[in-house]
Amino acid sequence: MPDVQSHPLPSAAPTPRRRRRRGWHGLLYTLPALALVVVFFLIPLGMTVWMSLHNWPLLGNARWIGLANYTRLWNDASFWNALLFTAQYTIVSTIGLLGLALALALMVQHQGRATGLYRTVWFLPVVTGFASASLLWAWLSNVDAGLFSPLAQRIGLTEGRFNLLADFDTAFWSVTVMVVWKMAGFYMIILMSGLQAIPGDYQEAARIDGASALQRFLWITVPLIRQPFALALIMCVAGSMLAFDQFYIILNGGPRNQTVTAVYKIFNESFVSFRLGYGAALSVILLLILMVLSIIQLRLLRDRGES
Amino acid sequence: MIDYKAMINGVAVISLAGMALPGAASAEDFSIWVRSDGSEFMPRLVEAFNAESEHHANLQIVPVDELVQKYAIAAAGGSAPDALSLDVVFNPAFASVGQLRDMTDFAHSLPYFDSLSKAHLEVGSWEGKNYGLPFSGDASLLIWNKDLFEKAGLDPEDAPDSWAEIEKDAEAVSALGDNTYGFYFSGNCGGCNIFTFTPLIWASGGDIFQHNGRTATLDSDEVAAAVEFYRGMVQKGLVPEGARTDTGTNFFGAFANGNIGIAPSGSFAIGALNNQYPDLNYGVTYLPGSQAGEWSSFAGGDNIVISAATDESKIPAIEDFIRFAYSPEGQTILARNGAMPVRSDVAEQALAGLDERYLISVKAMAGGSTPYSVVFNDLINSRNGPWITALNEAFFANSAEQARQALEQGQQEMQSIIDAAY
């Protein structure tokens, strides 16, 4: 991660006048970025909130209904079920992803003969798009024409063909395994850069003092990768809370609509049922939930030394 | 300097020219959209029209899953197409929100109005007026693999004409073993099942809607009976396991692979099978009811509609285009490129020389129905809608009781979505 904080130049402390001019310059330089944020984030956000206060069909005229979308949302069991499922998926996939990513990062943090190869191999799935990876997985899991079921039958694991996607448990795990396979390499890179930033002297000093590998990991590595870990955690949780493609493409939200995620529900309301206003209200609530989650994570992972 | 004088002269010349030809319709350009399913016949139809007419149609083909969204966005921005070939199932929803132009007078001015597909016209009407006219047809049918029938010791020319016969034939074909199955259907596809499963219900005298789509009747005995027919075949192992999770991707492909005895399908499959699988020896018949002699079909396809915002000056050009599409020439272009003609008095002429299996499709469509609902997408097409959720659970339930419960649950959800829409 590049350091985005601006540091005053160590040479010659700037005079007040110069500092003022620098402030102007700073604003000038950030204007393009600011304009992008306003046009592509703040205005759409405002419009979403505005739409959420209307009955806004895809076709026909919008009608102001105040907070009715939000009161309806409060009683909409299917949205809360979707959110509950999303939370469950987030917990499972985050543990799987970060656990595996940390293990992989520990393996490839040092320079060695084959580490370059391993890094590349583990990172490769990341460059596949989620949609293409999902299509690939949908085919592999197909009970008649795929790989897993016919293979399991051939080597005698199952008696007949077993349809992985027809039961909630197997379907859910099948998708989660795909996500871990696809994304672990990405978090591996983040954690690896954190590991490499730990000065070698610390480990060496601890080793001289007779600390075991486990002790060194727990008391040196873990505290020092707190920041990259926090970054990986927030990205992973936010990404999982926004999961959509994989459940849409592989499972269509099935079996029995048990794998409809929060974003999937928003998509359905907006573009299948054509209720854009209600979809906007759901988006606003999801945004608030994500904000709260990110703040909690940042607090938990803040360095104790910082105030 | 602006030369005002020249400008005034110019205006005068233009208005004089306008006065000199009173009553002559000027050539107009108009835009027309079609969903990607029509990408075979529509470009040819538009090309032929443009070659003949003084008017000019600009065609745009839109991916089938995005048509409604694209149209809505264009309409909101004031750039909706002037005319649109619209999937019949969306016609009520578009008409009910005032998005379409009333075409009643034009429709009744057509001398062959009575020969136009009734099912298309019904679904194109809203509060007694016509907001859509039949444009292209697609009928659902039953297809069977003659080679597999022969191998299984059945008469390959004997079309199954009742549920009992389908099941008996499917058992015989399944007995061949070796990854051969008697029957296939896309068990998790709402669109496929409204197209091919509801005709079984209609043929037996039932329905899934009543009162112009205001009442759902998914919990009726006729629906339960048709579900039991499918469920029975699933329980006996006559249907491959993949049917349970097929969201429509294998709707055509499963039968085309050649290891399925019987499958419900549509007229679109005739052209596709002939072109892509010329060696497959198959027959086509009506989707039967529980008793021999009963049959029905889903009369699908597109209606042609005109946007409410379309400029008055373009209407004659669009009406010319519609008349051209209804001419024997236009209907022949449709028939030769994968769509069913929608004008029954010239259908045989349009289909002359083509595979005779198409004639069954034309008759199926003429005797078919189309469900009417302003919330069709929500109820039926949605991958998580009550229709397919209930059917999927019921088809693959372990007991009739469980299937019945799934249908009752689906009935409640469907009715509550319908109630919320009115």
XYZ file of C-alpha atoms in Angstrom:
729
model
C 0.000 0.000 0.000
C 1.392 3.409 -0.901
C 1.488 5.808 1.971
C -1.183 8.363 1.188
C -0.504 10.698 4.084
C 1.378 13.789 3.095
C 4.572 14.379 5.002
C 6.100 17.833 5.198
C 9.450 17.837 3.494
C 12.219 17.365 6.037
C 14.266 20.131 4.449
C 13.683 23.717 5.574
C 10.469 24.128 7.613
C 7.993 25.981 5.381
C 7.013 29.520 6.225
C 3.316 30.116 6.976
C 2.871 31.802 3.620
C 4.420 28.971 1.761
C 2.273 26.534 3.678
C -0.867 28.390 2.642
C 0.144 28.238 -0.990
C 0.903 24.576 -0.659
C -2.641 24.067 0.677
C -4.069 25.677 -2.461
C -1.870 23.529 -4.615
C -2.989 20.466 -2.763
C -6.633 21.248 -3.418
C -5.858 21.847 -7.086
C -4.115 18.530 -7.396
C -6.945 16.629 -5.738
C -9.656 18.314 -7.826
C -9.723 15.673 -10.582
C -10.014 12.909 -8.028
C -12.591 14.914 -6.111
C -14.617 15.460 -9.262
C -14.601 11.728 -9.923
C -15.756 11.017 -6.374
C -18.546 13.569 -6.643
C -19.777 12.454 -10.060
C -19.431 8.716 -9.625
C -20.001 8.304 -5.910
C -21.676 11.191 -4.099
C -24.276 12.075 -6.732
C -25.310 8.436 -7.356
C -25.442 7.934 -3.596
C -27.728 10.933 -3.224
C -29.888 9.667 -6.080
C -30.136 6.238 -4.475
C -31.382 7.798 -1.253
C -33.812 9.954 -3.239
C -35.107 6.936 -5.177
C -35.522 4.946 -1.995
C -38.187 7.431 -0.892
C -40.300 6.718 -3.985
C -42.347 3.952 -5.460
C -40.112 3.859 -8.551
C -41.095 1.232 -11.121
C -38.756 0.463 -14.003
C -41.541 1.458 -16.395
C -44.031 4.195 -15.578
C -43.982 7.126 -13.211
C -42.294 7.402 -9.837
C -44.455 8.339 -6.864
C -43.252 9.860 -3.558
C -44.016 7.513 -0.681
C -41.740 8.821 2.047
C -40.391 6.107 4.308
C -42.819 3.394 3.195
C -40.037 1.386 1.514
C -38.144 1.326 4.786
C -41.127 0.226 6.861
C -41.825 -2.499 4.316
C -38.190 -3.562 4.445
C -38.394 -3.883 8.204
C -41.065 -6.560 7.795
C -39.575 -8.232 4.728
C -38.455 -11.620 6.024
C -36.841 -12.547 2.720
C -34.416 -9.610 2.950
C -33.382 -10.445 6.504
C -33.014 -14.105 5.535
C -30.805 -13.045 2.638
C -28.762 -10.908 4.988
C -28.463 -13.735 7.484
C -27.261 -16.065 4.753
C -24.797 -13.426 3.548
C -23.432 -13.078 7.084
C -23.057 -16.833 7.376
C -21.256 -16.975 4.040
C -19.050 -14.020 5.031
C -17.914 -15.683 8.249
C -17.145 -19.005 6.583
C -15.457 -17.562 3.521
C -13.422 -15.007 5.501
C -12.053 -17.661 7.832
C -11.270 -19.902 4.889
C -9.750 -17.167 2.767
C -7.587 -15.424 5.345
C -6.544 -18.690 7.007
C -5.371 -20.172 3.743
C -3.915 -16.869 2.549
C -1.805 -16.549 5.721
C -0.554 -20.104 5.390
C 0.361 -19.515 1.747
C 1.992 -16.174 2.574
C 4.154 -17.791 5.240
C 5.288 -20.345 2.712
C 6.269 -17.904 0.001
C 7.524 -14.914 2.005
C 11.204 -15.715 1.584
C 13.195 -15.785 -1.598
C 13.870 -19.310 -2.693
C 14.301 -21.363 -5.771
C 10.652 -22.251 -6.408
C 8.878 -19.461 -4.513
C 8.364 -17.399 -7.667
C 6.642 -20.344 -9.275
C 4.436 -20.996 -6.242
C 3.465 -17.339 -5.922
C 2.445 -17.287 -9.567
C 0.492 -20.527 -9.369
C -1.436 -19.459 -6.286
C -2.104 -16.010 -7.662
C -3.255 -17.184 -11.099
C -6.922 -17.869 -10.234
C -7.232 -14.271 -9.006
C -6.941 -12.903 -12.518
C -9.961 -14.928 -13.644
C -13.166 -12.929 -13.470
C -15.757 -14.042 -10.939
C -18.261 -14.678 -13.698
C -15.911 -16.882 -15.718
C -14.754 -18.755 -12.622
C -18.412 -19.313 -11.700
C -19.270 -20.599 -15.159
C -16.316 -22.945 -15.000
C -17.427 -24.194 -11.593
C -21.047 -24.544 -12.724
C -19.866 -26.857 -15.460
C -17.503 -28.837 -13.209
C -20.340 -29.357 -10.711
C -22.904 -30.346 -13.333
C -24.157 -33.763 -12.354
C -24.504 -35.161 -15.887
C -21.858 -33.425 -17.951
C -19.412 -32.176 -15.307
C -16.383 -33.578 -13.536
C -17.008 -33.998 -9.804
C -20.085 -36.233 -9.808
C -19.060 -38.608 -12.594
C -15.570 -38.807 -11.061
C -16.914 -39.569 -7.587
C -19.065 -42.293 -9.075
C -16.248 -43.784 -11.118
C -13.812 -44.051 -8.228
C -16.548 -45.509 -6.060
C -17.129 -42.652 -3.617
C -20.827 -42.519 -4.419
C -23.127 -45.251 -5.601
C -24.926 -43.291 -8.305
C -24.668 -39.746 -9.559
C -24.782 -37.263 -6.718
C -26.127 -33.823 -7.583
C -23.862 -31.443 -5.651
C -26.026 -28.440 -6.366
C -29.341 -29.927 -5.262
C -28.730 -29.775 -1.480
C -28.004 -26.668 0.506
C -24.935 -27.980 2.352
C -23.080 -29.386 -0.612
C -24.061 -26.447 -2.810
C -22.917 -23.914 -0.235
C -19.585 -25.620 0.365
C -19.013 -26.109 -3.309
C -19.343 -22.370 -3.938
C -17.276 -21.461 -0.877
C -14.456 -23.748 -2.005
C -14.538 -22.052 -5.411
C -14.285 -18.606 -3.821
C -11.387 -19.655 -1.597
C -9.607 -21.184 -4.594
C -10.149 -18.035 -6.600
C -9.406 -15.333 -4.022
C -6.869 -16.763 -1.559
C -3.950 -15.734 -3.778
C -5.011 -12.105 -3.618
C -4.992 -11.956 0.178
C -1.779 -13.980 0.159
C -0.066 -11.108 -1.669
C -1.330 -8.514 0.822
C -0.239 -10.572 3.830
C 3.060 -11.483 2.192
C 3.965 -7.832 1.708
C 3.223 -7.344 5.413
C 5.416 -10.260 6.362
C 8.287 -9.009 4.253
C 8.107 -5.614 5.936
C 9.008 -7.176 9.297
C 12.714 -6.510 9.822
C 14.763 -9.692 9.879
C 16.639 -8.531 13.008
C 13.575 -9.012 15.210
C 13.260 -12.646 14.283
C 16.987 -13.153 14.593
C 17.183 -11.520 18.003
C 14.293 -13.641 19.235
C 15.924 -16.750 17.868
C 19.157 -15.933 19.690
C 17.106 -15.488 22.847
C 15.803 -19.012 22.308
C 12.232 -18.279 21.198
C 10.536 -21.194 19.412
C 9.041 -20.867 15.945
C 5.541 -20.738 17.431
C 6.528 -18.073 19.935
C 8.160 -15.985 17.219
C 5.017 -16.292 15.082
C 2.681 -15.351 17.944
C 4.682 -12.530 19.508
C 6.521 -10.997 16.563
C 4.802 -11.874 13.295
C 1.186 -11.544 14.401
C 1.456 -8.112 16.059
C 3.524 -6.729 13.195
C 1.199 -7.773 10.385
C -1.798 -6.279 12.142
C -2.168 -3.461 9.615
C -1.976 -5.446 6.382
C -4.179 -8.024 8.068
C -6.745 -5.317 8.877
C -6.698 -4.253 5.240
C -7.160 -7.826 4.055
C -9.933 -8.417 6.589
C -11.911 -5.334 5.631
C -11.612 -6.069 1.931
C -12.548 -9.678 2.476
C -15.582 -8.930 4.653
C -16.810 -6.165 2.370
C -16.289 -8.353 -0.692
C -18.120 -11.290 0.855
C -20.999 -9.141 2.072
C -21.423 -7.998 -1.538
C -21.286 -11.532 -2.984
C -23.560 -12.023 -5.955
C -22.083 -13.467 -9.188
C -21.147 -16.881 -7.871
C -24.541 -17.587 -6.285
C -26.386 -16.171 -9.271
C -24.443 -18.081 -11.881
C -23.774 -21.404 -10.171
C -26.856 -21.803 -8.002
C -29.425 -19.264 -9.174
C -30.047 -18.664 -5.500
C -31.154 -22.285 -5.095
C -31.773 -24.856 -3.773
C -35.154 -23.478 -2.654
C -33.858 -19.881 -2.660
C -31.621 -20.612 0.303
C -28.550 -19.019 -1.248
C -29.995 -15.649 -2.197
C -27.515 -13.078 -0.903
C -28.279 -9.474 0.033
C -27.061 -8.079 -3.292
C -28.906 -10.838 -5.150
C -32.087 -9.762 -3.361
C -31.453 -6.150 -4.390
C -30.875 -7.268 -7.971
C -34.104 -9.277 -7.942
C -36.181 -6.441 -6.541
C -34.727 -3.891 -8.966
C -34.351 -5.774 -12.224
C -36.613 -8.786 -11.989
C -39.534 -7.337 -10.058
C -38.785 -3.858 -11.485
C -39.148 -2.107 -8.089
C -36.204 0.275 -8.315
C -37.279 2.338 -5.300
C -37.426 -0.646 -3.008
C -34.127 -1.935 -4.387
C -32.605 1.463 -3.583
C -33.880 1.302 -0.002
C -32.318 -2.148 0.427
C -29.038 -0.790 -0.966
C -29.023 2.075 1.514
C -29.519 -0.328 4.426
C -26.781 -2.629 3.137
C -24.437 0.344 2.822
C -25.103 1.325 6.443
C -24.494 -2.226 7.614
C -21.199 -2.359 5.706
C -20.100 0.958 7.188
C -20.802 -0.228 10.721
C -18.946 -3.486 10.063
C -15.896 -1.646 8.708
C -15.788 0.745 11.655
C -15.946 -2.160 14.112
C -13.110 -3.946 12.330
C -10.960 -0.825 12.217
C -11.452 -0.296 15.949
C -10.653 -3.885 16.802
C -7.491 -3.913 14.752
C -6.187 -0.438 15.577
C -2.692 -0.391 16.984
C -2.923 0.036 20.718
C -0.163 2.587 20.583
C -2.292 4.918 18.443
C -4.717 7.198 20.160
C -22.898 38.109 -41.553
C -25.942 35.945 -41.748
C -27.784 36.146 -44.994
C -31.349 36.470 -43.748
C -32.742 36.957 -47.180
C -31.380 33.693 -48.460
C -32.693 31.979 -45.390
C -36.177 33.360 -45.874
C -36.095 32.344 -49.507
C -34.987 28.895 -48.521
C -37.839 28.525 -46.061
C -40.274 29.715 -48.698
C -38.995 27.150 -51.185
C -39.316 24.365 -48.655
C -42.865 25.329 -47.722
C -43.807 25.661 -51.377
C -42.459 22.221 -52.049
C -44.535 20.987 -49.156
C -47.660 22.575 -50.593
C -46.977 21.319 -54.061
C -47.476 17.695 -53.001
C -50.568 17.720 -50.821
C -51.463 14.453 -49.165
C -48.367 12.507 -50.213
C -46.853 10.765 -47.207
C -43.220 11.683 -46.844
C -40.624 8.986 -46.372
C -39.966 8.401 -42.688
C -37.249 6.711 -40.724
C -38.291 4.801 -37.647
C -36.435 2.700 -35.122
C -37.483 -0.807 -34.150
C -36.077 -3.197 -31.546
C -36.222 -6.939 -31.309
C -34.924 -9.360 -28.650
C -31.978 -11.498 -29.685
C -34.238 -14.544 -30.161
C -35.466 -12.819 -33.299
C -32.013 -12.229 -34.731
C -32.649 -14.762 -37.526
C -35.878 -13.543 -39.056
C -35.952 -9.872 -38.118
C -32.928 -8.550 -40.076
C -34.209 -10.307 -43.194
C -37.694 -8.917 -42.744
C -36.414 -5.380 -42.210
C -34.075 -5.665 -45.177
C -36.888 -6.787 -47.458
C -39.123 -3.975 -46.198
C -36.462 -1.321 -46.694
C -35.825 -2.537 -50.221
C -39.461 -2.224 -51.158
C -40.739 0.713 -49.188
C -40.115 4.439 -49.379
C -39.826 4.309 -45.578
C -36.852 3.061 -43.689
C -36.753 0.877 -40.579
C -33.656 0.985 -38.379
C -33.310 -2.296 -36.561
C -31.565 -2.826 -33.262
C -31.179 -6.290 -31.733
C -31.156 -6.335 -27.925
C -29.988 -9.249 -25.711
C -33.097 -11.104 -24.607
C -32.458 -10.798 -20.869
C -31.933 -7.044 -21.044
C -34.702 -5.932 -23.330
C -37.106 -4.674 -20.678
C -34.388 -2.873 -18.725
C -32.912 -1.279 -21.844
C -36.287 -0.180 -23.056
C -37.149 1.313 -19.663
C -33.914 3.260 -19.498
C -34.343 4.501 -23.068
C -37.948 5.485 -22.360
C -36.922 7.398 -19.236
C -34.334 9.271 -21.313
C -36.832 10.043 -24.075
C -35.137 7.784 -26.620
C -37.416 4.750 -26.635
C -37.586 2.964 -29.991
C -40.581 3.946 -32.118
C -41.683 0.330 -32.421
C -40.738 -2.835 -30.617
C -41.137 -6.542 -31.169
C -42.044 -7.448 -27.604
C -42.195 -10.871 -25.957
C -45.946 -11.427 -25.566
C -45.643 -12.140 -21.856
C -44.533 -8.548 -21.189
C -47.318 -6.959 -23.219
C -49.767 -6.598 -20.277
C -47.132 -5.019 -18.021
C -46.106 -2.482 -20.690
C -49.710 -1.639 -21.599
C -50.834 -1.262 -17.987
C -48.345 1.525 -17.253
C -49.307 3.592 -20.294
C -46.099 2.913 -22.179
C -47.776 1.794 -25.411
C -49.885 3.341 -28.142
C -53.480 2.263 -28.664
C -53.587 0.356 -31.983
C -57.268 -0.649 -31.905
C -58.397 1.319 -34.980
C -55.469 0.184 -37.078
C -56.001 -3.433 -36.013
C -59.659 -3.419 -37.050
C -58.821 -1.798 -40.374
C -56.880 -4.898 -41.406
C -59.067 -7.064 -43.676
C -57.480 -10.228 -42.264
C -57.833 -9.207 -38.622
C -59.876 -12.343 -37.869
C -57.035 -14.578 -39.092
C -54.440 -13.139 -36.697
C -53.345 -15.304 -33.782
C -56.039 -15.065 -31.102
C -53.694 -15.830 -28.232
C -51.366 -12.979 -29.239
C -54.283 -10.559 -29.538
C -55.680 -11.492 -26.149
C -52.426 -10.908 -24.352
C -51.987 -7.662 -26.310
C -55.203 -6.161 -25.045
C -55.665 -4.008 -21.978
C -59.030 -2.692 -20.823
C -60.639 -3.681 -24.115
C -58.136 -2.007 -26.425
C -55.319 -3.431 -28.563
C -51.857 -2.401 -27.481
C -50.033 -5.102 -29.361
C -50.546 -7.058 -32.583
C -49.254 -10.552 -33.344
C -45.815 -10.478 -34.881
C -43.972 -13.765 -34.579
C -45.056 -17.112 -33.217
C -43.506 -19.879 -31.171
C -45.521 -22.876 -29.998
C -44.665 -25.529 -27.429
C -44.655 -29.146 -28.547
C -43.621 -32.635 -27.539
C -40.711 -34.213 -29.363
C -39.588 -37.823 -29.326
C -36.511 -39.657 -30.541
C -37.596 -42.163 -33.185
C -34.340 -44.115 -33.165
C -34.498 -44.715 -29.418
C -38.169 -45.710 -29.754
C -37.225 -48.288 -32.323
C -34.378 -49.651 -30.204
C -36.749 -49.936 -27.254
C -39.182 -51.970 -29.355
C -41.759 -49.193 -29.674
C -43.423 -48.019 -32.857
C -41.277 -45.028 -33.843
C -44.169 -43.423 -35.729
C -46.633 -43.687 -32.840
C -46.669 -40.274 -31.142
C -47.415 -40.466 -27.408
C -50.795 -38.809 -26.936
C -51.557 -39.076 -23.224
C -49.647 -38.874 -19.955
C -49.957 -42.619 -19.424
C -48.491 -43.300 -22.849
C -45.599 -40.885 -22.310
C -44.756 -42.653 -19.076
C -45.035 -46.119 -20.632
C -42.807 -45.146 -23.579
C -40.330 -43.404 -21.278
C -40.040 -46.568 -19.183
C -39.277 -48.613 -22.273
C -36.584 -46.166 -23.436
C -35.047 -45.908 -19.947
C -34.799 -49.690 -19.848
C -32.180 -49.450 -22.619
C -29.794 -48.305 -19.873
C -26.376 -46.972 -20.762
C -27.114 -43.361 -19.811
C -30.324 -43.355 -21.794
C -33.360 -41.796 -20.172
C -37.004 -41.793 -21.084
C -37.895 -38.201 -20.330
C -36.238 -34.825 -19.749
C -37.413 -31.437 -18.548
C -35.584 -28.377 -17.160
C -36.735 -28.721 -13.567
C -35.457 -25.391 -12.290
C -36.420 -23.103 -15.169
C -39.527 -20.947 -14.790
C -39.658 -19.857 -18.414
C -39.241 -23.404 -19.773
C -42.005 -24.756 -17.563
C -44.550 -22.051 -18.278
C -43.869 -22.845 -21.940
C -44.057 -26.626 -21.757
C -45.655 -27.638 -18.454
C -48.738 -25.375 -18.311
C -50.040 -26.822 -21.627
C -50.360 -30.176 -19.809
C -52.572 -28.406 -17.264
C -54.536 -26.477 -19.875
C -55.116 -29.614 -21.945
C -56.639 -31.279 -18.886
C -59.015 -28.374 -18.287
C -57.062 -26.541 -15.564
C -55.140 -23.288 -15.384
C -52.688 -21.461 -13.140
C -54.467 -18.081 -13.390
C -58.073 -16.987 -13.439
C -59.865 -13.674 -13.863
C -57.357 -12.134 -16.266
C -54.427 -12.943 -14.049
C -55.931 -11.571 -10.838
C -56.296 -14.933 -9.156
C -53.636 -17.625 -8.980
C -54.830 -21.241 -9.039
C -51.613 -23.104 -8.412
C -53.330 -25.133 -5.689
C -55.961 -26.557 -8.043
C -56.402 -30.316 -8.594
C -55.431 -30.107 -12.272
C -52.037 -28.570 -11.403
C -51.467 -31.186 -8.713
C -52.317 -33.969 -11.171
C -49.831 -32.705 -13.761
C -47.158 -32.368 -11.073
C -47.841 -35.954 -9.991
C -47.291 -37.084 -13.590
C -43.805 -35.520 -13.649
C -43.033 -36.547 -10.062
C -43.926 -40.144 -10.854
C -41.421 -40.239 -13.703
C -38.732 -38.670 -11.515
C -39.355 -41.233 -8.768
C -39.083 -44.082 -11.262
C -35.692 -42.798 -12.423
C -36.872 -42.015 -15.948
C -35.426 -38.480 -15.744
C -31.676 -37.733 -15.453
C -30.559 -36.297 -12.112
C -29.390 -33.051 -13.771
C -32.985 -32.044 -14.532
C -33.399 -30.979 -10.921
C -30.896 -28.138 -11.157
C -31.266 -27.300 -14.841
C -32.087 -23.610 -15.047
C -32.759 -23.824 -18.750
C -29.197 -24.171 -20.033
C -29.936 -27.736 -21.113
C -33.516 -27.117 -22.268
C -32.596 -27.751 -25.878
C -29.280 -29.554 -25.521
C -30.437 -32.527 -23.449
C -32.681 -33.926 -26.181
C -30.293 -32.920 -28.942
C -27.595 -35.150 -27.422
C -29.631 -38.133 -28.499
C -29.980 -40.064 -25.242
C -33.432 -38.779 -24.235
C -36.592 -40.532 -25.413
C -39.207 -37.807 -24.991
C -38.977 -34.126 -24.082
C -41.316 -31.165 -24.100
C -39.912 -28.446 -26.357
C -40.973 -25.788 -28.821
C -41.278 -25.024 -32.504
C -37.925 -23.239 -32.321
C -36.332 -26.668 -31.829
C -37.396 -27.906 -35.268
C -35.181 -25.441 -37.112
C -32.371 -25.785 -34.592
C -32.380 -29.587 -34.638
C -32.543 -29.727 -38.434
C -29.630 -27.325 -38.773
C -27.364 -28.450 -35.963
C -28.251 -32.151 -35.544
C -29.273 -33.332 -39.003
C -28.799 -36.993 -38.028
C -31.270 -36.912 -35.154
C -34.431 -38.725 -36.192
C -37.279 -37.173 -34.229
C -41.024 -36.681 -34.314
C -43.174 -33.756 -33.253
C -46.601 -33.856 -31.647
C -48.902 -31.855 -29.384
C -48.387 -31.615 -25.640
C -51.146 -33.934 -24.446
C -53.564 -33.818 -21.547
C -54.040 -36.669 -19.112
C -56.435 -38.374 -21.551
C -55.759 -39.214 -25.178
C -57.213 -36.634 -27.570
C -56.679 -33.659 -25.288
C -53.850 -31.281 -26.101
C -52.720 -27.693 -25.767
C -49.773 -25.416 -26.428
C -48.211 -22.202 -25.221
C -48.721 -19.629 -27.965
C -45.553 -17.616 -27.468
C -43.493 -15.283 -29.548
C -43.680 -11.547 -29.985
C -46.275 -8.856 -30.403
C -45.425 -5.698 -32.285
C -46.086 -2.587 -30.216
C -45.632 1.159 -30.724
C -44.244 3.371 -27.962
C -46.719 5.905 -26.604
C -44.176 8.672 -27.187
C -43.619 7.888 -30.868
C -44.064 10.893 -33.130
C -47.386 10.960 -34.997
C -45.600 11.462 -38.328
C -43.925 8.059 -38.059
C -47.093 6.071 -37.490
C -47.955 5.538 -41.195
C -44.463 4.170 -41.814
C -44.742 1.745 -38.891
C -48.202 0.661 -40.040
C -46.762 0.011 -43.490
C -44.114 -2.153 -41.899
C -46.727 -4.153 -39.990
C -48.791 -4.645 -43.173
C -45.634 -5.813 -44.923
C -44.922 -8.313 -42.150
C -48.482 -9.655 -42.535
C -48.197 -9.999 -46.321
C -47.587 -13.496 -47.692
C -44.029 -12.377 -48.450
C -43.446 -11.201 -44.879
C -45.004 -14.325 -43.373
C -42.825 -16.479 -45.616
C -39.689 -14.689 -44.427
C -40.751 -15.413 -40.837
C -41.484 -19.061 -41.539
C -38.185 -19.680 -43.321
C -36.167 -18.180 -40.494
C -37.343 -19.957 -37.405
C -40.543 -18.149 -36.422
C -44.133 -19.265 -36.851
C -46.419 -17.202 -39.102
C -49.121 -15.392 -37.098
C -51.682 -15.030 -39.891
C -53.472 -18.344 -40.244
C -55.029 -17.714 -43.694
C -51.605 -17.512 -45.347
C -49.710 -19.846 -42.985
C -49.794 -22.865 -45.283
C -48.628 -20.770 -48.197
C -45.808 -19.373 -46.056
C -44.759 -22.841 -44.942
C -44.989 -24.470 -48.375
C -42.003 -26.670 -49.048
C -40.809 -26.603 -45.445
C -40.513 -29.535 -43.037
C -44.086 -30.750 -42.455
C -43.457 -30.830 -38.731
C -43.891 -27.063 -38.836
C -47.543 -27.525 -39.751
C -48.132 -29.201 -36.403
C -46.589 -26.149 -34.731
C -48.923 -23.811 -36.600
C -51.942 -25.848 -35.528
C -50.597 -26.058 -31.978
C -50.225 -22.293 -31.832
C -53.692 -21.703 -33.254
C -55.152 -23.866 -30.486
C -52.792 -22.609 -27.810
C -53.068 -20.129 -24.956
C -50.880 -17.484 -23.354
C -51.027 -16.722 -19.647
C -52.011 -13.154 -18.850
C -50.360 -11.325 -15.984
C -49.040 -7.828 -15.395
C -46.450 -9.297 -13.013
C -45.336 -12.136 -15.268
C -41.628 -11.570 -14.764
C -41.978 -11.501 -11.015
C -44.124 -14.620 -10.794
C -42.896 -16.806 -13.619
C -39.592 -15.767 -15.179
C -37.785 -14.881 -11.953
C -35.301 -17.588 -11.054
C -36.403 -17.160 -7.451
C -40.078 -16.552 -8.141
C -42.904 -18.555 -6.541
C -43.741 -20.472 -9.736
C -40.427 -22.234 -10.250
C -39.633 -22.505 -6.534
C -42.892 -24.353 -5.925
C -42.627 -26.516 -9.038
C -39.024 -27.509 -8.389
C -39.855 -28.581 -4.866
C -43.001 -30.408 -5.985
C -41.464 -32.227 -8.991
C -38.705 -33.660 -6.840
C -40.694 -34.189 -3.621
C -40.640 -37.603 -2.012
C -44.378 -37.774 -1.418
C -47.546 -36.437 -3.009
C -48.334 -34.750 0.302
C -45.031 -32.836 0.225
C -45.649 -31.817 -3.389
C -49.093 -30.530 -2.503
C -47.654 -28.436 0.333
C -45.084 -26.875 -2.000
C -47.862 -25.924 -4.427
C -49.960 -24.416 -1.646
C -47.008 -22.365 -0.469
C -46.383 -21.214 -4.054
C -50.056 -20.338 -4.431
C -49.909 -18.037 -1.396
C -46.782 -16.278 -2.588
C -48.126 -15.836 -6.103
C -51.394 -14.413 -4.858
C -49.656 -11.952 -2.545
C -47.461 -10.655 -5.407
C -50.551 -10.291 -7.621
C -52.471 -8.498 -4.864
C -49.618 -6.070 -4.316
C -49.665 -5.157 -8.030
C -53.321 -4.104 -8.229
